[in-house]
Coordinates of C-alpha atoms and ligand atoms in Angstrom, one line a residue:
X119 CA 25.6 -8.2 2.7
X120 CA 23.4 -5.4 1.2
X121 CA 19.7 -6.1 0.6
X122 CA 17.4 -4.4 -1.9
X123 CA 13.9 -4.1 -0.4
X124 CA 10.8 -2.9 -2.2
X125 CA 8.0 -1.6 0.0
X126 CA 4.4 -1.5 -1.3
X127 CA 2.6 1.5 0.1
X128 CA -1.0 2.6 -0.5
X129 CA -2.7 5.9 -0.1
X130 CA -6.2 5.2 1.4
X131 CA -9.2 7.2 2.4
X132 CA -9.2 7.8 6.2
X133 CA -12.0 5.4 7.1
X134 CA -11.8 6.6 10.7
X135 CA -13.5 9.9 9.5
X136 CA -16.4 8.6 7.6
X137 CA -19.1 11.2 6.9
X138 CA -22.5 11.0 5.1
X139 CA -20.8 12.0 1.9
X140 CA -18.4 9.0 2.0
X141 CA -20.5 6.8 -0.2
X142 CA -21.9 7.7 -3.7
X143 CA -25.4 6.7 -4.7
X144 CA -24.1 3.8 -6.7
X145 CA -22.5 2.4 -3.5
X146 CA -18.9 3.1 -4.5
X147 CA -16.6 5.1 -2.2
X148 CA -16.5 8.9 -2.7
X149 CA -12.7 9.2 -2.3
X150 CA -12.9 13.0 -2.8
X151 CA -15.0 13.4 0.4
X152 CA -12.5 11.6 2.6
X153 CA -9.0 12.8 3.6
X154 CA -6.3 10.6 2.1
X155 CA -3.7 9.1 4.4
X156 CA -0.8 6.7 4.4
X157 CA -2.2 3.2 4.9
X158 CA -1.2 2.7 8.6
X159 CA 0.3 -0.8 8.4
X160 CA 2.4 0.2 5.4
X161 CA 4.3 2.6 7.7
X162 CA 5.3 -0.6 9.6
X163 CA 6.3 -2.3 6.4
X164 CA 8.5 0.7 5.5
X165 CA 10.1 0.7 9.0
X166 CA 10.9 -3.0 8.6
X167 CA 12.6 -2.3 5.3
X168 CA 14.6 0.7 6.7
X169 CA 15.6 -1.5 9.7
X170 CA 17.0 -4.2 7.3
X171 CA 19.0 -1.5 5.5
X172 CA 20.3 -0.1 8.7
X173 CA 21.4 -3.4 10.1
X174 CA 22.7 -5.1 7.0
X175 CA 23.1 -2.3 4.3
X176 CA 21.3 -2.0 1.0
X177 CA 18.6 0.2 -0.5
X178 CA 14.8 0.7 0.0
X179 CA 12.5 1.4 -3.0
X180 CA 9.0 2.6 -2.2
X181 CA 6.2 1.7 -4.8
X182 CA 2.7 2.8 -5.0
X183 CA -0.1 2.3 -7.5
X184 CA -2.7 5.1 -7.5
X185 CA -3.6 8.5 -9.0
X186 CA -0.9 11.2 -9.2
X187 CA -2.1 12.4 -5.7
X188 CA -0.7 9.1 -4.3
X189 CA 2.8 10.7 -4.8
X190 CA 2.1 12.2 -1.3
X191 CA 2.8 8.8 0.3
X192 CA 6.0 8.5 -1.8
X193 CA 7.3 11.8 -0.5
X194 CA 6.4 10.6 3.0
X195 CA 8.6 7.5 2.4
X196 CA 11.5 9.7 1.3
X197 CA 11.0 11.9 4.4
X198 CA 11.4 8.8 6.5
X199 CA 14.4 7.5 4.7
X200 CA 13.5 5.5 1.5
X201 CA 16.2 5.8 -1.2
X202 CA 13.9 5.8 -4.2
X203 CA 10.1 6.2 -4.9
X204 CA 8.0 5.0 -7.9
X205 CA 4.5 5.9 -8.8
X206 CA 2.6 3.5 -11.0
X207 CA -0.3 5.4 -12.4
X208 CA -2.5 4.7 -15.4
X209 CA -6.2 5.3 -16.1
X210 CA -6.4 1.7 -17.4
X211 CA -5.6 0.5 -13.9
X212 CA -8.6 2.1 -12.3
X213 CA -11.1 -0.2 -10.6
X214 CA -8.6 -3.0 -10.1
X215 CA -9.6 -5.6 -7.6
X216 CA -6.9 -7.5 -5.6
X217 CA -6.2 -9.9 -8.5
X218 CA -5.5 -7.0 -10.9
X219 CA -3.7 -4.9 -8.3
X220 CA -1.3 -7.7 -7.3
X221 CA -0.6 -8.5 -11.0
X222 CA 0.3 -4.8 -11.7
X223 CA 2.4 -4.6 -8.5
X224 CA 4.2 -7.8 -9.4
X225 CA 5.0 -6.5 -12.9
X226 CA 6.3 -3.3 -11.4
X227 CA 8.5 -5.2 -9.0
X228 CA 9.9 -7.2 -11.9
X229 CA 10.7 -4.0 -13.7
X230 CA 12.3 -2.5 -10.5
X231 CA 14.5 -5.6 -10.4
X232 CA 15.5 -5.1 -14.1
X233 CA 16.3 -1.4 -13.7
X234 CA 17.7 -1.1 -10.3
X235 CA 19.0 -4.6 -9.3
X236 CA 17.6 -7.8 -7.9
X237 CA 15.0 -7.5 -5.2
X238 CA 15.6 -9.5 -2.0
X239 CA 12.6 -8.4 0.1
X240 CA 9.2 -7.2 -0.8
X241 CA 7.5 -5.7 2.3
X242 CA 3.7 -5.0 2.4
X243 CA 1.4 -4.0 5.1
X244 CA -0.9 -6.8 6.2
X245 CA -3.9 -5.0 4.9
X246 CA -5.2 -1.7 3.6
X247 CA -7.9 0.0 5.7
X248 CA -10.2 0.7 2.7
X249 CA -10.4 -2.7 0.9
X250 CA -9.4 -4.6 4.0
X251 CA -8.8 -7.9 2.2
X252 CA -5.2 -8.6 3.1
X253 CA -4.9 -10.4 -0.3
X254 CA -2.6 -8.2 -2.3
X255 CA 0.6 -9.2 -0.5
X256 CA 0.1 -13.0 -0.8
X257 CA -1.2 -12.7 -4.4
X258 CA 1.8 -10.6 -5.3
X259 CA 4.1 -13.3 -3.9
X260 CA 2.3 -16.0 -6.0
X261 CA 2.7 -13.9 -9.2
X262 CA 6.4 -13.3 -8.5
X263 CA 6.9 -17.0 -7.7
X264 CA 8.6 -16.3 -4.4
X265 CA 7.9 -17.5 -0.8
X266 CA 5.7 -15.4 1.5
X267 CA 5.5 -14.9 5.2
X268 CA 2.4 -13.0 6.5
X269 CA 1.8 -11.3 9.8
X270 CA 5.4 -10.6 10.6
X271 CA 6.0 -9.3 14.1
X272 CA 9.8 -9.7 14.3
X273 CA 12.6 -10.3 11.9
X274 CA 14.6 -12.6 14.2
X275 CA 17.6 -13.5 12.0
X276 CA 18.9 -12.7 8.5
X277 CA 21.9 -14.7 7.5
X278 CA 23.0 -14.5 3.8
X279 CA 20.0 -15.7 1.8
X280 CA 18.0 -17.1 4.8
X281 CA 15.6 -15.1 6.9
X282 CA 13.9 -16.2 10.1
X283 CA 10.7 -14.4 11.1
X284 CA 8.2 -14.6 14.0
X285 CA 4.7 -14.3 12.8
X286 CA 1.7 -13.6 15.0
X287 CA -1.1 -15.9 14.3
X288 CA -3.6 -14.4 16.7
X289 CA -3.6 -17.0 19.5
X290 CA 0.2 -17.7 19.3
X291 CA 3.3 -17.3 17.3
X292 CA 5.1 -19.3 14.6
X293 CA 8.8 -19.1 13.9
X294 CA 9.3 -19.4 10.1
X295 CA 12.4 -19.7 8.0
X296 CA 12.6 -19.1 4.3
X297 CA 15.1 -18.2 1.6
X298 CA 15.3 -14.9 -0.3
X299 CA 13.8 -13.4 -2.3
X300 CA 10.7 -13.4 -0.2
X301 CA 7.6 -11.3 0.4
X302 CA 6.7 -10.4 3.9
X303 CA 3.5 -8.7 5.2
X304 CA 3.9 -6.7 8.4
X305 CA 1.5 -6.0 11.3
X306 CA 1.3 -3.0 13.4
X307 CA 3.0 -4.5 16.5
X308 CA 6.2 -5.3 14.6
X309 CA 7.9 -1.9 15.2
X310 CA 7.5 1.8 15.9
X311 CA 7.7 3.7 12.6
X312 CA 10.3 6.4 12.8
X313 CA 9.1 10.0 12.2
X314 CA 10.1 12.0 9.2
X315 CA 13.6 13.5 9.4
X316 CA 13.4 17.3 9.2
X317 CA 16.4 17.4 6.8
X318 CA 14.8 15.0 4.4
X319 CA 11.5 16.9 4.6
X320 CA 13.3 20.1 3.5
X321 CA 15.1 18.1 0.7
X322 CA 12.2 16.1 -0.7
X323 CA 9.1 18.4 -0.1
X324 CA 9.6 19.7 -3.7
X325 CA 10.0 16.2 -5.2
X326 CA 7.4 15.7 -7.9
X327 CA 6.2 13.1 -10.4
X328 CA 5.6 14.1 -14.1
X329 CA 1.8 14.4 -13.8
X330 CA 2.1 16.7 -10.8
X331 CA 4.5 19.0 -12.8
X332 CA 2.0 19.0 -15.7
X333 CA -0.8 19.9 -13.2
X334 CA 1.2 22.7 -11.6
X335 CA 2.0 24.2 -15.0
X336 CA -1.6 24.1 -16.1
X337 CA -2.7 25.8 -12.9
X338 CA 0.0 28.5 -13.1
X339 CA -0.4 29.2 -16.8
X340 CA -4.1 28.8 -17.5
X341 CA -4.0 31.0 -20.6
X342 CA -0.7 29.7 -22.1
X343 CA -0.7 27.7 -25.3
X344 CA -0.3 23.9 -25.2
X345 CA 3.2 24.3 -26.6
X346 CA 4.3 26.9 -24.0
X347 CA 3.0 24.8 -21.3
X348 CA 4.8 21.7 -22.5
X349 CA 8.0 23.8 -22.8
X350 CA 7.6 25.1 -19.2
X351 CA 6.9 21.6 -17.9
X352 CA 10.0 20.2 -19.7
X353 CA 12.1 23.0 -18.2
X354 CA 10.8 22.3 -14.7
X355 CA 11.3 18.5 -15.0
X356 CA 14.9 18.9 -16.3
X357 CA 15.5 21.1 -13.2
X358 CA 14.0 18.6 -10.8
X359 CA 15.9 15.8 -12.5
X360 CA 19.2 17.6 -12.0
X361 CA 18.4 18.0 -8.3
X362 CA 17.4 14.4 -7.9
X363 CA 13.8 15.4 -7.2
X364 CA 12.0 14.0 -10.2
X365 CA 10.3 10.8 -9.0
X366 CA 9.8 7.9 -11.3
X367 CA 6.4 7.7 -12.9
X368 CA 5.5 4.5 -14.8
X369 CA 2.4 3.4 -16.7
X370 CA 1.2 -0.1 -17.6
X371 CA 3.3 -0.1 -20.8
X372 CA 6.5 0.7 -18.9
X373 CA 6.0 -2.5 -16.8
X374 CA 5.0 -4.7 -19.8
X375 CA 1.6 -5.4 -18.3
X376 CA -1.1 -7.2 -20.3
X377 CA -3.8 -4.6 -20.4
X378 CA -6.7 -7.2 -20.2
X379 CA -5.3 -8.3 -16.8
X380 CA -5.5 -4.8 -15.4
X381 CA -8.3 -2.5 -14.3
X382 CA -11.9 -3.5 -14.7
X383 CA -11.2 -6.1 -17.4
X384 CA -8.7 -7.9 -15.2
X385 CA -11.0 -7.8 -12.1
X386 CA -13.5 -10.7 -11.7
X387 CA -14.8 -9.2 -8.4
X388 CA -18.3 -7.8 -8.9
X389 CA -20.0 -5.9 -6.1
X390 CA -23.8 -6.6 -6.5
X391 CA -25.1 -4.8 -3.5
X392 CA -23.8 -2.6 -0.7
X393 CA -25.9 -2.5 2.4
X394 CA -25.6 0.3 5.0
X395 CA -26.0 -1.2 8.4
X396 CA -27.2 1.2 11.1
X397 CA -27.2 -0.1 14.7
X398 CA -30.1 1.5 16.5
X399 CA -30.3 -0.3 19.8
X400 CA -29.0 1.8 22.6
X401 CA -29.1 -0.7 25.5
X402 CA -27.0 -3.7 26.2
X403 CA -27.4 -7.1 27.8
X404 CA -24.8 -8.6 30.1
X405 CA -24.0 -12.3 29.6
X406 CA -22.7 -14.2 32.6
X407 CA -19.2 -15.6 31.8
X408 CA -20.4 -19.1 32.5
X409 CA -21.2 -22.2 30.4
X410 CA -24.8 -21.6 31.0
X411 CA -24.6 -17.9 30.1
X412 CA -22.9 -18.7 26.8
X413 CA -25.4 -21.5 26.1
X414 CA -28.3 -19.1 26.6
X415 CA -26.6 -16.5 24.3
X416 CA -26.2 -19.1 21.5
X417 CA -29.8 -20.2 22.0
X418 CA -31.0 -16.6 21.6
X419 CA -28.9 -16.0 18.5
X420 CA -30.2 -19.1 16.9
X421 CA -33.8 -18.2 17.8
X422 CA -33.5 -14.7 16.2
X423 CA -31.7 -16.3 13.1
X424 CA -28.4 -14.4 13.7
X425 CA -26.7 -17.8 13.8
X426 CA -27.7 -20.9 11.8
Ligands
LIG103 C1 -15.2 -1.3 0.5 C2 -14.3 -2.0 -0.5 C3 -14.5 -3.4 -0.7 C4 -13.7 -4.1 -1.6 N1 -13.9 -5.4 -1.7 C5 -13.1 -6.1 -2.6 C6 -13.2 -7.5 -2.7 O1 -14.1 -8.1 -2.0 N2 -12.4 -8.2 -3.5 C7 -11.4 -7.5 -4.3 O2 -10.7 -8.2 -5.0 N3 -11.3 -6.2 -4.2 C8 -12.1 -5.4 -3.3 N4 -11.9 -4.1 -3.2 C9 -10.9 -3.4 -4.1 C10 -9.6 -3.3 -3.3 O3 -9.6 -2.1 -2.6 C11 -8.5 -3.1 -4.3 O4 -8.3 -4.3 -4.9 C12 -7.3 -2.6 -3.7 O5 -6.5 -2.0 -4.6 C13 -6.4 -3.7 -3.0 O6 -7.0 -4.4 -2.1 P1 -7.0 -4.0 -0.6 O7 -7.2 -2.6 -0.4 O8 -7.9 -5.0 0.1 O9 -5.4 -4.3 -0.2 P2 -4.9 -5.3 0.9 O10 -4.7 -6.7 0.3 O11 -5.6 -5.2 2.2 O12 -3.4 -4.6 1.0 C14 -2.3 -5.3 1.6 C15 -1.1 -4.6 1.2 O13 -0.9 -4.6 -0.2 C16 -0.2 -3.4 -0.6 N5 -1.1 -2.7 -1.5 C17 -2.4 -2.8 -1.7 N6 -2.8 -2.0 -2.7 C18 -1.7 -1.3 -3.1 C19 -1.5 -0.2 -4.1 N7 -2.5 0.3 -4.8 N8 -0.2 0.2 -4.2 C20 0.8 -0.3 -3.5 N9 0.6 -1.2 -2.5 C21 -0.6 -1.7 -2.3 C22 0.0 -2.6 0.7 O14 1.2 -2.9 1.3 C23 -1.1 -3.1 1.6 O15 -0.9 -2.9 3.0 C24 -12.7 -3.4 -2.4 C25 -12.6 -2.0 -2.2 C26 -13.4 -1.3 -1.3 C27 -13.2 0.2 -1.1

């Protein structure tokens, strides 16, 4: 039985390479100063979806919300085997917190179902390395009104409309069964993401979304009139479309989103203060792995108000 999987992938700043320029004065992240990468756990979500397609048949649609530059992660999905890739980009979606992000993604997934056929699985990474909340997948499932299984480590069985999954709950495992459609968040021990296929890299490296084409034309024809630029962009897009290389680009209107549920107006999270913690102590103290050692440690932590 073929299954249609949607994989939510996010382009994130590489938080492993933080420099002094990483934060702006107002405490927000200076994304331009950090290299942008594929959110690591989303590669495992993609692999889970590709694995379902390989074992049972079907299609894999990659979805990201972000600026036009986020099309990089969509191309990466195509290099690794996704069948279709969609960019959701809209200035009105900027500054979305998890509530707004999950609403927008849920609307996009409903639109995917309408345009390309019912969705059986939504795969997400467990969490993104920039926001780190792990809320988007579960909130998205709530908004779609479908069951969710978080922390998937193994898809044990898929039989018709029933899926059985092993989830890692930290100090043990749970075997969970649910019916499809379902949303599953995937952890990094679930699988080994396959590398890009050279043939697909050659095929899809020129794939573009509309805004990238407009940007390319503006850069290449800086002195051309608006009309000439538009004509050149249309010509390029028609050419890409014909070769199957024009990626879908949607805005909030395309997915029927209520604008006041998106972006800043749809985001109740307010960051009041950001504190930079610098650890200055160079030494360390060894605690004996005994009842008494732990008791002494807790006593010290209470005395210096770290605990309590
Ligand atoms: C330092 C920092 C702190 C933040 N704190 C908060 C906070 O406390 N509360 C809050 O509501 N928001 C917060 N945000 C905003 C948060 O980054 C955004 O809401 C973000 O778009 C989604 O949350 P997340 O990164 O935590 O995703 P997670 O919930 O960790 O992501 C889980 C999965 O959802 C999918 N996903 C997430 N975003 C996208 C996307 N744009 N496109 C496609 N798939 C996606 C991916 O599969 C991802 O692996 C914070 C951001 C930063 C940089």
